[in-house]
Coordinates of C-alpha atoms in Angstrom, one line a residue:
Chain C
X1 CA 70.9 66.7 115.5
X2 CA 72.6 68.4 118.4
X3 CA 70.7 69.9 121.3
X4 CA 69.6 73.5 121.1
X5 CA 71.6 76.1 123.0
X6 CA 68.7 76.7 125.4
X7 CA 65.6 74.5 125.9
X8 CA 62.8 75.3 128.2
X9 CA 60.4 72.4 128.7
X10 CA 56.9 72.9 130.1
X11 CA 58.3 75.4 132.7
X12 CA 56.2 76.4 135.6
X13 CA 57.3 79.1 138.1
X14 CA 55.4 80.2 141.1
X15 CA 55.6 83.2 143.5
X16 CA 54.5 83.2 147.1
X17 CA 52.2 86.0 148.2
X18 CA 50.2 86.1 151.3
X19 CA 51.1 82.5 152.3
X20 CA 49.9 81.0 149.0
X21 CA 51.8 80.0 145.8
X22 CA 50.5 81.5 142.5
X23 CA 51.6 80.6 139.0
X24 CA 53.6 83.3 137.3
X25 CA 54.8 81.1 134.4
X26 CA 52.4 78.3 133.5
X27 CA 53.8 75.6 131.3
X28 CA 55.8 77.3 128.6
X29 CA 58.3 75.6 126.2
X30 CA 60.9 77.4 124.1
X31 CA 64.1 76.5 122.4
X32 CA 66.8 78.8 121.1
X33 CA 69.3 77.5 118.6
X34 CA 72.8 78.9 118.4
X35 CA 72.9 82.2 116.5
X36 CA 69.1 82.7 116.5
X37 CA 67.2 85.7 117.8
X38 CA 63.9 85.1 119.6
X39 CA 61.6 88.0 120.8
X40 CA 59.3 87.7 123.8
X41 CA 56.5 90.2 123.7
X42 CA 53.8 91.1 126.2
X43 CA 52.6 93.8 128.6
X44 CA 54.2 94.6 131.9
X45 CA 53.3 91.8 134.4
X46 CA 52.8 89.1 131.8
X47 CA 55.7 87.1 133.1
X48 CA 58.5 88.1 130.6
X49 CA 61.0 89.1 133.1
X50 CA 60.2 86.2 135.4
X51 CA 60.9 83.9 132.5
X52 CA 64.3 85.6 132.0
X53 CA 65.1 85.3 135.7
X54 CA 64.1 81.6 135.6
X55 CA 66.3 81.0 132.6
X56 CA 69.3 82.4 134.6
X57 CA 68.2 80.4 137.7
X58 CA 68.0 83.8 139.4
X59 CA 64.5 83.8 140.7
X60 CA 63.8 86.1 143.7
X61 CA 63.4 84.6 147.1
X62 CA 59.7 84.3 147.0
X63 CA 59.9 82.4 143.7
X64 CA 60.2 78.6 143.0
X65 CA 60.3 76.2 140.1
X66 CA 57.0 74.3 140.1
X67 CA 57.6 72.0 137.1
X68 CA 59.5 71.5 133.9
X69 CA 63.2 72.0 133.1
X70 CA 65.6 74.4 131.6
X71 CA 68.5 72.8 129.6
X72 CA 71.7 74.4 128.4
X73 CA 73.1 72.4 125.5
X74 CA 71.1 69.4 126.7
X75 CA 72.2 69.7 130.4
X76 CA 69.5 70.4 133.0
X77 CA 70.4 73.5 134.9
X78 CA 69.0 72.0 138.1
X79 CA 71.9 69.5 138.1
X80 CA 74.5 72.3 138.1
X81 CA 76.3 73.2 141.4
X82 CA 76.3 76.8 142.6
X83 CA 80.0 77.2 141.4
X84 CA 79.1 75.8 138.0
X85 CA 76.1 78.2 137.7
X86 CA 78.3 81.1 138.5
X87 CA 80.8 80.1 135.8
X88 CA 78.0 79.5 133.3
X89 CA 76.4 82.9 134.0
X90 CA 79.7 84.6 133.5
X91 CA 80.8 82.9 130.4
X92 CA 78.0 81.4 128.4
X93 CA 75.0 83.7 129.0
X94 CA 74.7 87.4 129.6
X95 CA 71.9 89.7 130.7
X96 CA 71.2 93.3 129.9
X97 CA 68.5 95.0 132.0
X98 CA 66.2 97.8 131.3
X99 CA 68.0 100.3 133.5
X100 CA 71.8 100.0 132.9
X101 CA 72.6 101.5 136.2
X102 CA 71.3 98.4 137.9
X103 CA 74.3 96.4 136.6
X104 CA 76.9 99.1 137.3
X105 CA 78.5 99.8 140.6
X106 CA 78.3 103.6 141.2
X107 CA 81.7 103.6 143.1
X108 CA 84.0 102.2 140.4
X109 CA 85.2 103.4 137.0
X110 CA 83.2 101.6 134.3
X111 CA 86.4 100.4 132.6
X112 CA 87.5 98.6 135.8
X113 CA 84.0 97.0 136.1
X114 CA 84.3 95.5 132.5
X115 CA 87.9 94.5 133.2
X116 CA 86.9 92.6 136.4
X117 CA 84.8 90.1 134.5
X118 CA 87.6 89.6 132.0
X119 CA 90.1 88.9 134.8
X120 CA 87.9 86.5 136.8
X121 CA 86.3 84.6 134.0
X122 CA 88.8 84.8 131.2
X123 CA 92.0 84.9 133.3
X124 CA 93.3 88.0 131.6
X125 CA 96.1 90.0 133.4
X126 CA 95.2 93.4 134.8
X127 CA 96.7 95.3 131.9
X128 CA 95.4 93.0 129.2
X129 CA 91.9 93.2 130.8
X130 CA 92.1 97.0 130.9
X131 CA 93.2 97.2 127.2
X132 CA 90.4 94.9 126.2
X133 CA 87.8 97.0 128.2
X134 CA 88.9 100.1 126.4
X135 CA 88.6 98.2 123.1
X136 CA 85.1 97.1 124.0
X137 CA 84.1 100.7 124.9
X138 CA 85.3 101.9 121.5
X139 CA 83.4 99.0 119.8
X140 CA 80.1 100.1 121.4
X141 CA 80.7 103.5 119.9
X142 CA 81.9 105.6 122.8
X143 CA 84.2 108.5 121.7
X144 CA 87.4 108.8 123.7
X145 CA 87.2 105.3 125.2
X146 CA 90.4 105.7 127.3
X147 CA 88.8 108.7 129.0
X148 CA 85.4 107.1 129.3
X149 CA 86.9 103.9 130.9
X150 CA 87.9 106.1 133.9
X151 CA 84.5 107.6 134.3
X152 CA 82.1 106.5 137.1
X153 CA 78.6 105.6 135.9
X154 CA 77.0 108.9 137.0
X155 CA 79.4 110.8 134.8
X156 CA 77.9 109.2 131.7
X157 CA 74.7 109.9 129.9
X158 CA 71.9 107.3 130.0
X159 CA 72.7 106.3 126.4
X160 CA 76.4 105.9 127.2
X161 CA 75.5 103.8 130.4
X162 CA 73.4 101.5 128.3
X163 CA 76.3 101.1 125.8
X164 CA 78.6 100.3 128.7
X165 CA 76.0 97.7 129.9
X166 CA 76.1 96.1 126.4
X167 CA 80.0 96.2 126.4
X168 CA 80.0 94.5 129.8
X169 CA 77.5 91.9 128.8
X170 CA 79.3 90.9 125.6
X171 CA 82.8 91.2 127.0
X172 CA 83.2 87.4 127.4
X173 CA 81.5 86.6 124.1
X174 CA 78.6 84.8 125.5
X175 CA 76.7 82.3 123.4
X176 CA 73.3 83.8 124.4
X177 CA 72.4 87.4 125.3
X178 CA 69.2 88.0 127.2
X179 CA 68.1 91.6 126.7
X180 CA 65.2 92.6 128.9
X181 CA 63.7 95.8 127.5
X182 CA 67.1 97.2 126.8
X183 CA 65.9 100.3 125.2
X184 CA 62.6 101.3 126.7
X185 CA 64.2 104.0 128.8
X186 CA 65.9 105.5 125.7
X187 CA 64.6 107.9 123.1
X188 CA 64.2 106.9 119.5
X189 CA 67.7 107.7 118.3
X190 CA 69.5 106.0 121.2
X191 CA 67.1 103.0 120.9
X192 CA 68.1 102.4 117.3
X193 CA 71.8 102.8 118.1
X194 CA 71.7 100.2 120.9
X195 CA 69.7 97.7 118.9
X196 CA 72.0 98.2 115.9
X197 CA 74.9 97.6 118.1
X198 CA 73.5 94.3 119.3
X199 CA 72.8 93.3 115.7
X200 CA 76.4 94.1 114.7
X201 CA 77.8 92.0 117.6
X202 CA 75.5 89.1 116.7
X203 CA 76.7 89.2 113.1
X204 CA 80.3 89.2 114.1
X205 CA 80.2 86.5 116.8
X206 CA 77.1 84.4 116.0
X207 CA 75.7 85.2 119.5
X208 CA 72.0 84.1 120.0
X209 CA 69.6 86.7 121.4
X210 CA 66.4 86.6 123.6
X211 CA 64.9 90.0 123.2
X212 CA 62.2 90.9 125.7
X213 CA 60.0 93.8 124.8
X214 CA 56.5 95.2 125.1
X215 CA 56.7 96.3 121.5
X216 CA 55.9 93.8 118.8
X217 CA 57.3 96.1 116.1
X218 CA 60.8 96.2 117.7
X219 CA 60.8 92.4 118.0
X220 CA 59.6 92.0 114.3
X221 CA 62.5 94.2 113.2
X222 CA 65.2 92.5 115.2
X223 CA 64.3 88.8 115.7
X224 CA 63.8 85.6 113.7
X225 CA 61.0 84.3 115.9
X226 CA 58.4 86.1 118.0
X227 CA 56.6 84.6 121.0
X228 CA 53.6 86.5 122.5
X229 CA 53.0 86.0 126.2
X230 CA 49.9 86.7 128.3
X231 CA 49.5 85.9 132.0
X232 CA 52.4 83.5 132.1
X233 CA 51.4 81.5 129.0
X234 CA 52.4 81.6 125.3
X235 CA 49.4 82.6 123.2
X236 CA 50.9 82.8 119.7
X237 CA 54.3 82.3 118.2
X238 CA 55.8 82.3 114.7
X239 CA 58.3 83.9 112.3
X240 CA 58.6 87.5 113.7
X241 CA 58.0 89.6 110.7
X242 CA 55.1 87.5 109.4
X243 CA 53.5 87.5 112.9
X244 CA 53.5 91.3 113.1
X245 CA 52.1 91.5 109.6
X246 CA 49.2 89.2 110.4
X247 CA 48.8 88.4 114.1
X248 CA 45.9 86.0 114.8
X249 CA 45.5 85.8 118.6
X250 CA 43.2 88.7 119.7
X251 CA 45.8 89.7 122.2
X252 CA 48.6 89.8 119.6
X253 CA 46.2 91.7 117.3
X254 CA 45.6 94.3 120.0
X255 CA 49.4 94.6 120.7
X256 CA 50.1 95.1 117.0
X257 CA 47.2 97.6 116.6
X258 CA 47.9 100.0 119.5
X259 CA 48.9 103.4 118.4
X260 CA 49.0 102.9 114.7
X261 CA 46.9 105.7 113.6
X262 CA 48.5 107.6 110.7
X263 CA 48.7 111.4 110.7
X264 CA 47.0 113.8 113.1
X265 CA 43.8 112.6 114.8
X266 CA 40.5 114.3 113.9
X267 CA 38.5 115.9 116.7
X268 CA 36.8 113.1 118.7
X269 CA 39.0 110.4 117.1
X270 CA 40.7 108.0 119.5
X271 CA 43.6 105.5 119.5
X272 CA 42.8 101.8 119.3
X273 CA 43.1 100.8 122.9
X274 CA 43.0 97.4 124.6
X275 CA 40.7 97.9 127.5
X276 CA 41.5 96.7 131.0
X277 CA 44.8 95.6 132.4
X278 CA 46.6 92.2 132.5
X279 CA 45.5 90.0 135.3
X280 CA 47.4 90.2 138.6
X281 CA 49.3 87.4 140.2
X282 CA 46.8 85.0 141.8
X283 CA 43.8 86.6 140.0
X284 CA 44.2 85.0 136.6
X285 CA 40.9 84.4 134.9
X286 CA 39.8 80.7 134.5
X287 CA 40.0 79.2 131.0
X288 CA 41.8 81.5 128.6
X289 CA 43.3 84.2 130.8
X290 CA 42.6 86.9 128.2
X291 CA 38.9 86.3 127.9
X292 CA 37.8 89.2 130.2
X293 CA 39.5 91.6 127.7
X294 CA 38.8 89.7 124.5
X295 CA 36.3 91.0 121.9
X296 CA 35.8 87.5 120.5
X297 CA 35.3 85.7 123.9
X298 CA 32.7 82.9 123.9
X299 CA 31.5 80.8 126.8
X300 CA 33.9 78.0 126.1
X301 CA 36.8 80.4 126.6
X302 CA 35.9 80.7 130.3
X303 CA 36.2 77.0 130.8
X304 CA 39.4 75.5 129.5
X305 CA 42.9 76.8 129.0
X306 CA 43.3 76.7 125.2
X307 CA 46.4 74.7 124.2
X308 CA 49.1 76.2 122.0
X309 CA 48.3 74.3 118.8
X310 CA 50.1 74.3 115.4
X311 CA 48.7 77.0 113.1
X312 CA 50.4 76.8 109.7
X313 CA 54.1 76.2 109.1
X314 CA 56.2 77.6 111.9
X315 CA 53.2 79.2 113.7
X316 CA 51.3 78.2 116.8
X317 CA 48.1 79.7 118.3
X318 CA 46.2 79.3 121.6
X319 CA 42.8 80.4 120.4
X320 CA 40.3 77.9 119.3
X321 CA 37.8 80.6 118.3
X322 CA 40.2 82.1 115.8
X323 CA 41.4 78.7 114.6
X324 CA 37.9 77.6 113.9
X325 CA 37.3 80.6 111.6
X326 CA 39.9 79.3 109.2
X327 CA 43.6 78.7 108.9
X328 CA 46.5 81.1 108.5
X329 CA 46.8 82.4 105.0
Chain V
X1 CA 43.0 132.6 116.9
X2 CA 42.2 135.1 119.6
X3 CA 44.1 138.4 119.7
X4 CA 45.9 137.5 122.9
X5 CA 47.4 134.1 123.5
X6 CA 46.8 132.3 126.8
X7 CA 50.5 131.7 127.2
X8 CA 53.2 133.6 125.6
X9 CA 56.9 132.8 126.0
X10 CA 59.5 135.2 124.6
X11 CA 63.2 134.6 124.2
X12 CA 63.3 132.4 127.3
X13 CA 66.8 131.4 128.6
X14 CA 67.3 128.9 131.4
X15 CA 70.8 128.1 132.7
X16 CA 72.0 125.2 134.8
X17 CA 75.2 125.6 136.8
X18 CA 77.4 122.4 136.6
X19 CA 79.3 121.9 139.9
X20 CA 82.9 121.0 139.5
X21 CA 83.3 118.8 142.5
X22 CA 83.5 119.1 146.3
X23 CA 85.9 122.0 146.5
X24 CA 86.1 123.2 143.0
X25 CA 84.4 126.2 141.5
X26 CA 81.5 125.6 139.1
X27 CA 82.7 123.8 136.1
X28 CA 80.6 125.8 133.8
X29 CA 77.1 126.8 132.8
X30 CA 74.8 124.8 130.6
X31 CA 72.4 126.9 128.6
X32 CA 69.6 124.3 128.8
X33 CA 67.0 126.6 127.1
X34 CA 68.3 129.1 124.7
X35 CA 66.0 132.0 123.5
X36 CA 62.9 129.9 123.1
X37 CA 59.7 131.6 122.0
X38 CA 56.2 130.3 121.4
X39 CA 52.6 131.0 122.0
X40 CA 49.8 128.8 123.2
X41 CA 46.1 129.7 122.5
X42 CA 43.3 128.7 124.8
X43 CA 42.3 125.1 124.1
X44 CA 45.2 124.5 121.8
X45 CA 47.8 121.7 122.0
X46 CA 51.4 122.4 121.2
X47 CA 53.7 119.4 121.0
X48 CA 57.3 120.0 122.1
X49 CA 59.7 117.3 120.7
X50 CA 63.4 116.6 121.1
X51 CA 65.9 114.1 122.4
X52 CA 66.7 113.3 126.0
X53 CA 68.7 116.2 127.4
X54 CA 67.6 118.8 124.9
X55 CA 66.1 121.0 127.5
X56 CA 62.4 120.3 127.0
X57 CA 61.7 119.2 130.6
X58 CA 63.8 122.2 131.9
X59 CA 61.5 124.5 129.9
X60 CA 58.4 123.0 131.5
X61 CA 59.9 123.2 135.0
X62 CA 60.8 126.9 134.5
X63 CA 57.3 127.7 133.2
X64 CA 55.7 126.4 136.4
X65 CA 58.2 128.1 138.6
X66 CA 60.3 125.2 139.7
X67 CA 63.4 126.6 138.1
X68 CA 64.4 130.3 137.7
X69 CA 65.0 131.7 134.2
X70 CA 67.9 134.0 133.3
X71 CA 66.2 136.2 130.8
X72 CA 63.1 136.4 128.6
X73 CA 59.4 137.0 129.4
X74 CA 56.5 134.7 130.1
X75 CA 52.9 136.0 130.1
X76 CA 50.0 133.9 131.2
X77 CA 46.5 135.3 130.6
X78 CA 48.0 138.7 130.2
X79 CA 50.0 138.6 133.4
X80 CA 53.8 139.0 133.4
X81 CA 54.7 135.9 135.3
X82 CA 58.0 137.1 136.6
X83 CA 56.5 140.2 138.3
X84 CA 53.2 138.6 139.4
X85 CA 52.6 138.9 143.2
X86 CA 49.7 138.0 145.5
X87 CA 46.4 137.0 143.9
X88 CA 47.9 137.3 140.4
X89 CA 50.8 135.0 141.3
X90 CA 48.4 132.5 142.8
X91 CA 46.2 132.5 139.6
X92 CA 49.3 131.9 137.5
X93 CA 50.4 129.0 139.7
X94 CA 46.9 127.5 139.7
X95 CA 46.4 128.1 136.0
X96 CA 49.5 126.1 134.8
X97 CA 49.9 122.6 136.1
X98 CA 52.7 120.2 135.3
X99 CA 52.2 116.4 135.1
X100 CA 55.5 114.8 135.7
X101 CA 57.1 112.1 133.6
X102 CA 57.8 109.8 136.5
X103 CA 54.6 109.4 138.6
X104 CA 56.5 107.2 141.0
X105 CA 59.0 109.9 141.8
X106 CA 56.5 112.7 142.1
X107 CA 54.1 110.9 144.5
X108 CA 55.1 110.8 148.2
X109 CA 55.1 107.1 149.2
X110 CA 53.9 108.0 152.7
X111 CA 50.9 110.1 151.5
X112 CA 47.6 108.4 150.6
X113 CA 46.4 109.1 147.1
X114 CA 43.4 111.1 148.2
X115 CA 45.6 113.5 150.3
X116 CA 48.0 113.9 147.3
X117 CA 45.2 114.9 145.0
X118 CA 43.7 117.3 147.6
X119 CA 47.0 119.0 148.3
X120 CA 46.4 121.6 145.5
X121 CA 42.9 122.2 146.7
X122 CA 44.2 123.0 150.2
X123 CA 47.0 125.2 149.0
X124 CA 44.6 127.3 146.9
X125 CA 41.9 127.2 149.7
X126 CA 39.3 125.6 147.5
X127 CA 36.2 124.2 149.3
X128 CA 36.0 122.7 152.8
X129 CA 37.1 119.3 153.9
X130 CA 33.8 117.6 152.8
X131 CA 33.8 119.3 149.4
X132 CA 37.4 118.3 148.9
X133 CA 36.6 114.7 149.6
X134 CA 33.8 114.8 147.1
X135 CA 36.0 116.5 144.5
X136 CA 38.8 113.9 145.0
X137 CA 36.3 111.1 144.3
X138 CA 35.0 112.9 141.3
X139 CA 38.6 113.4 139.9
X140 CA 39.5 109.8 140.5
X141 CA 36.5 108.7 138.5
X142 CA 37.3 111.1 135.7
X143 CA 40.7 109.6 135.2
X144 CA 39.3 106.1 135.3
X145 CA 40.1 105.0 138.8
X146 CA 37.7 103.8 141.5
X147 CA 36.8 106.5 144.1
X148 CA 38.0 104.1 146.8
X149 CA 41.6 104.6 145.5
X150 CA 41.7 107.8 147.7
X151 CA 42.5 105.7 150.8
X152 CA 45.2 103.6 149.1
X153 CA 49.0 104.2 148.9
X154 CA 51.0 105.0 145.7
X155 CA 52.9 101.7 145.8
X156 CA 49.6 99.8 145.3
X157 CA 49.2 101.1 141.8
X158 CA 50.8 100.2 138.5
X159 CA 52.8 102.8 136.5
X160 CA 49.8 103.6 134.3
X161 CA 47.6 104.1 137.3
X162 CA 50.1 106.3 139.0
X163 CA 50.2 108.4 135.8
X164 CA 46.4 108.8 136.1
X165 CA 46.8 109.9 139.8
X166 CA 49.3 112.5 138.7
X167 CA 46.8 113.7 136.1
X168 CA 44.0 113.9 138.7
X169 CA 46.3 115.9 141.0
X170 CA 47.0 118.4 138.2
X171 CA 43.4 118.7 137.2
X172 CA 42.2 119.3 140.8
X173 CA 42.8 123.0 140.8
X174 CA 41.1 123.4 137.4
X175 CA 44.1 124.7 135.4
X176 CA 43.8 126.3 131.9
X177 CA 47.1 124.9 130.7
X178 CA 48.4 121.4 131.3
X179 CA 52.1 120.8 130.8
X180 CA 52.6 117.1 130.2
X181 CA 56.2 115.8 130.4
X182 CA 56.5 112.5 128.6
X183 CA 53.1 111.4 129.9
X184 CA 53.3 107.9 128.3
X185 CA 56.9 107.2 127.6
X186 CA 57.4 104.9 130.6
X187 CA 54.3 102.8 129.8
X188 CA 53.5 99.7 127.7
X189 CA 52.0 100.4 124.3
X190 CA 48.6 99.2 125.5
X191 CA 48.6 101.5 128.5
X192 CA 49.9 104.4 126.3
X193 CA 46.8 104.2 124.1
X194 CA 44.5 104.2 127.1
X195 CA 46.3 107.2 128.7
X196 CA 46.3 109.1 125.4
X197 CA 42.6 108.6 124.9
X198 CA 42.0 109.8 128.4
X199 CA 44.0 113.0 127.7
X200 CA 42.1 113.6 124.5
X201 CA 38.8 113.2 126.3
X202 CA 39.8 115.6 129.1
X203 CA 41.2 118.1 126.7
X204 CA 38.0 118.2 124.6
X205 CA 35.6 118.2 127.6
X206 CA 37.4 120.9 129.5
X207 CA 38.8 123.0 126.7
X208 CA 42.3 122.7 128.2
X209 CA 45.4 124.0 126.5
X210 CA 48.3 121.5 126.6
X211 CA 52.0 121.7 126.1
X212 CA 52.8 118.0 125.3
X213 CA 56.5 117.2 125.8
X214 CA 57.8 114.0 124.2
X215 CA 60.7 112.5 122.3
X216 CA 58.2 110.8 120.0
X217 CA 57.5 113.1 117.1
X218 CA 55.0 110.8 115.4
X219 CA 52.9 110.6 118.6
X220 CA 53.1 114.3 119.3
X221 CA 52.1 115.2 115.7
X222 CA 49.0 112.9 116.0
X223 CA 47.5 114.7 119.0
X224 CA 48.8 118.3 118.7
X225 CA 47.6 121.2 116.7
X226 CA 51.1 122.5 116.3
X227 CA 54.5 121.0 116.9
X228 CA 57.8 122.6 117.9
X229 CA 61.1 120.7 117.5
X230 CA 63.9 121.4 120.0
X231 CA 67.6 120.6 119.6
X232 CA 70.2 121.3 122.3
X233 CA 68.2 124.1 123.9
X234 CA 67.0 125.8 120.7
X235 CA 63.8 125.5 118.7
X236 CA 64.8 124.4 115.1
X237 CA 61.4 124.0 113.5
X238 CA 57.8 124.7 114.3
X239 CA 54.5 124.6 112.5
X240 CA 51.0 123.0 112.2
X241 CA 51.2 119.3 112.8
X242 CA 49.9 118.1 109.5
X243 CA 52.1 120.5 107.5
X244 CA 55.2 119.7 109.5
X245 CA 54.6 115.9 109.2
X246 CA 54.0 116.2 105.5
X247 CA 56.8 118.6 104.7
X248 CA 59.5 118.6 107.4
X249 CA 62.3 121.0 106.4
X250 CA 65.0 120.8 109.1
X251 CA 67.3 117.8 108.7
X252 CA 66.9 117.1 112.4
X253 CA 63.1 116.9 112.1
X254 CA 63.5 114.7 109.1
X255 CA 65.8 112.4 110.9
X256 CA 63.5 112.2 113.9
X257 CA 60.6 111.3 111.6
X258 CA 62.6 108.6 109.9
X259 CA 63.8 107.3 113.2
X260 CA 67.3 107.8 111.8
X261 CA 69.0 110.3 114.1
X262 CA 72.5 108.7 114.4
X263 CA 75.0 109.4 117.1
X264 CA 74.5 111.2 120.5
X265 CA 73.8 114.9 120.8
X266 CA 76.9 117.0 121.4
X267 CA 77.7 118.1 125.0
X268 CA 75.5 121.0 126.1
X269 CA 78.5 122.3 128.1
X270 CA 80.3 123.0 124.9
X271 CA 77.8 123.3 122.1
X272 CA 79.3 123.3 118.6
X273 CA 79.6 126.7 116.9
X274 CA 77.3 127.6 114.0
X275 CA 74.3 125.2 113.7
X276 CA 74.3 122.9 116.8
X277 CA 73.1 120.0 114.6
X278 CA 76.0 120.2 112.1
X279 CA 78.2 117.4 113.6
X280 CA 75.4 115.0 113.0
X281 CA 73.8 116.5 109.9
X282 CA 73.9 114.6 106.7
X283 CA 73.5 117.8 104.7
X284 CA 76.0 120.0 106.5
X285 CA 78.0 122.4 104.4
X286 CA 81.0 124.6 105.4
X287 CA 78.8 127.5 106.4
X288 CA 77.0 125.4 109.0
X289 CA 80.1 125.2 111.1
X290 CA 80.5 128.9 111.5
X291 CA 77.3 130.8 111.1
X292 CA 74.2 130.4 113.3
X293 CA 71.5 129.3 110.8
X294 CA 68.9 131.9 109.7
X295 CA 65.2 131.5 110.4
X296 CA 63.2 130.8 107.3
X297 CA 59.5 130.4 106.5
X298 CA 58.4 127.3 104.7
X299 CA 54.6 128.1 104.8
X300 CA 52.5 130.5 106.9
X301 CA 53.2 129.6 110.5
X302 CA 55.8 126.9 109.5
X303 CA 59.3 128.1 110.2
X304 CA 62.7 126.5 110.6
X305 CA 66.3 127.4 111.2
X306 CA 68.7 126.0 108.6
X307 CA 71.1 127.4 106.0
X308 CA 69.6 125.3 103.2

């Protein structure tokens, strides 16, 4: 069997704050096969974006790799030179951020920005790169792509900018696309349009996807596998649609339950809300990090970090309390 | 419903001038809000729904006096807002408070949270310094933040917490109408539920009327008594939440509910003739391209604008 496209092995990432190092990612393992879509779900601050940055070897200055490895087609990224990493980031892997403007230079026409990558990484001539950029803009559904190619980012709507971001990310036909909350700034109609667009591109090119989101439902609709993350650890994983249907970890259950009331609320009725907030860096609760907010917490939960253990075919769960109550049906 | 609504908006029109460039004349005028009418009773919640850029935030900003309107009339508690001066004007300003979508952008990073909340109290000369401090502590607790937060800075708080600070700030002057612009859109699902529950709590306890602005029709219908749907500056359908959710009539409302609006809205600089939704409407017929759609009644209080 060949190596997966991307393999993360017991990865630990730490951030420095106030002179001390604190774990932001605490021993997670993940592999993404070519063409597969994996969704990473959790609240803000759970470590999702840190994991994305670690995969790209683009941690901020106050971050460091504490342990583990990230491999691309079997090769440890730590052994790549800076030049190799640059080439790899340009050609093999692409990243879409939450706010498309972050990836776009306000001073240059968007068509030129797409074309630049094509010239540098794919060696296209100036005119071929421009033609391809226009083609890509048409492909992501912009009307009048010739005209739009000459627009600066501020002349486009938010939805158009996010489409340009997608066009730029997929221009070099990467093997893996990392999309970090690509749609949370968009309203419902644009959200569907952008996710449909990514789906279409995946069908055509066989691109793999790591979709990062705080919404379990979005991940279930778009991904093969879902991974639920809390305080830098994976707490449950499994086939995405089935996991949304029957989440087992109390945290996953809370994520799936939020705001699912049907129809108008009666007077005095409330939304199902998960109390509290995720633990801050350096203040992660001992044992299971979720126990201070967990309705099922027992004394044992405060003592040991529960391991992510197999929980039926294709599933894994890091909650001994739920596991003891019976297996996954 | 009482004889006189708390807030009444008649045929409101708000224009934006679009600059053409450094030396060019204005490129045009965008009619961001086009003859919008609605009423809000005391204690009632009206949900205003539409896509990004449809004019819903502009409407809210105009209502609280942050933007001028071109024509139309707004009455608050019987006062003609455009003509109000002196004490009347002050009571209008105090009575309607807007909570901004982006609590990061609306809080001054160099102003401590307590001072930000007390600003409205000072402006309206409510209480002395000691009473204001006590009131700030009380407000912080009401929105679920520790009273000590008053001495901290905006950057020390998460997005959800900043949203709570914005809410405390609006509540400080004891308004009768709260205008909430996408109060939860920027938050995680879990934080959304907490914030919404807080809003429901405050609304019930204080008998506040709310204009809840959001792109999320499902959410709005869950917490509002009535819903109005806005498309490219115009209201296209309005009615009681349960009725509208069960029997949506306008194709745009139906598409919103199904999460199936395809394509981007047309440019507000050059809105299409006839029904402005026709280029994206699955049911459009020839007449939709030329005639503005007539207003129809689906049920008492449930009206929509469509040729069908």
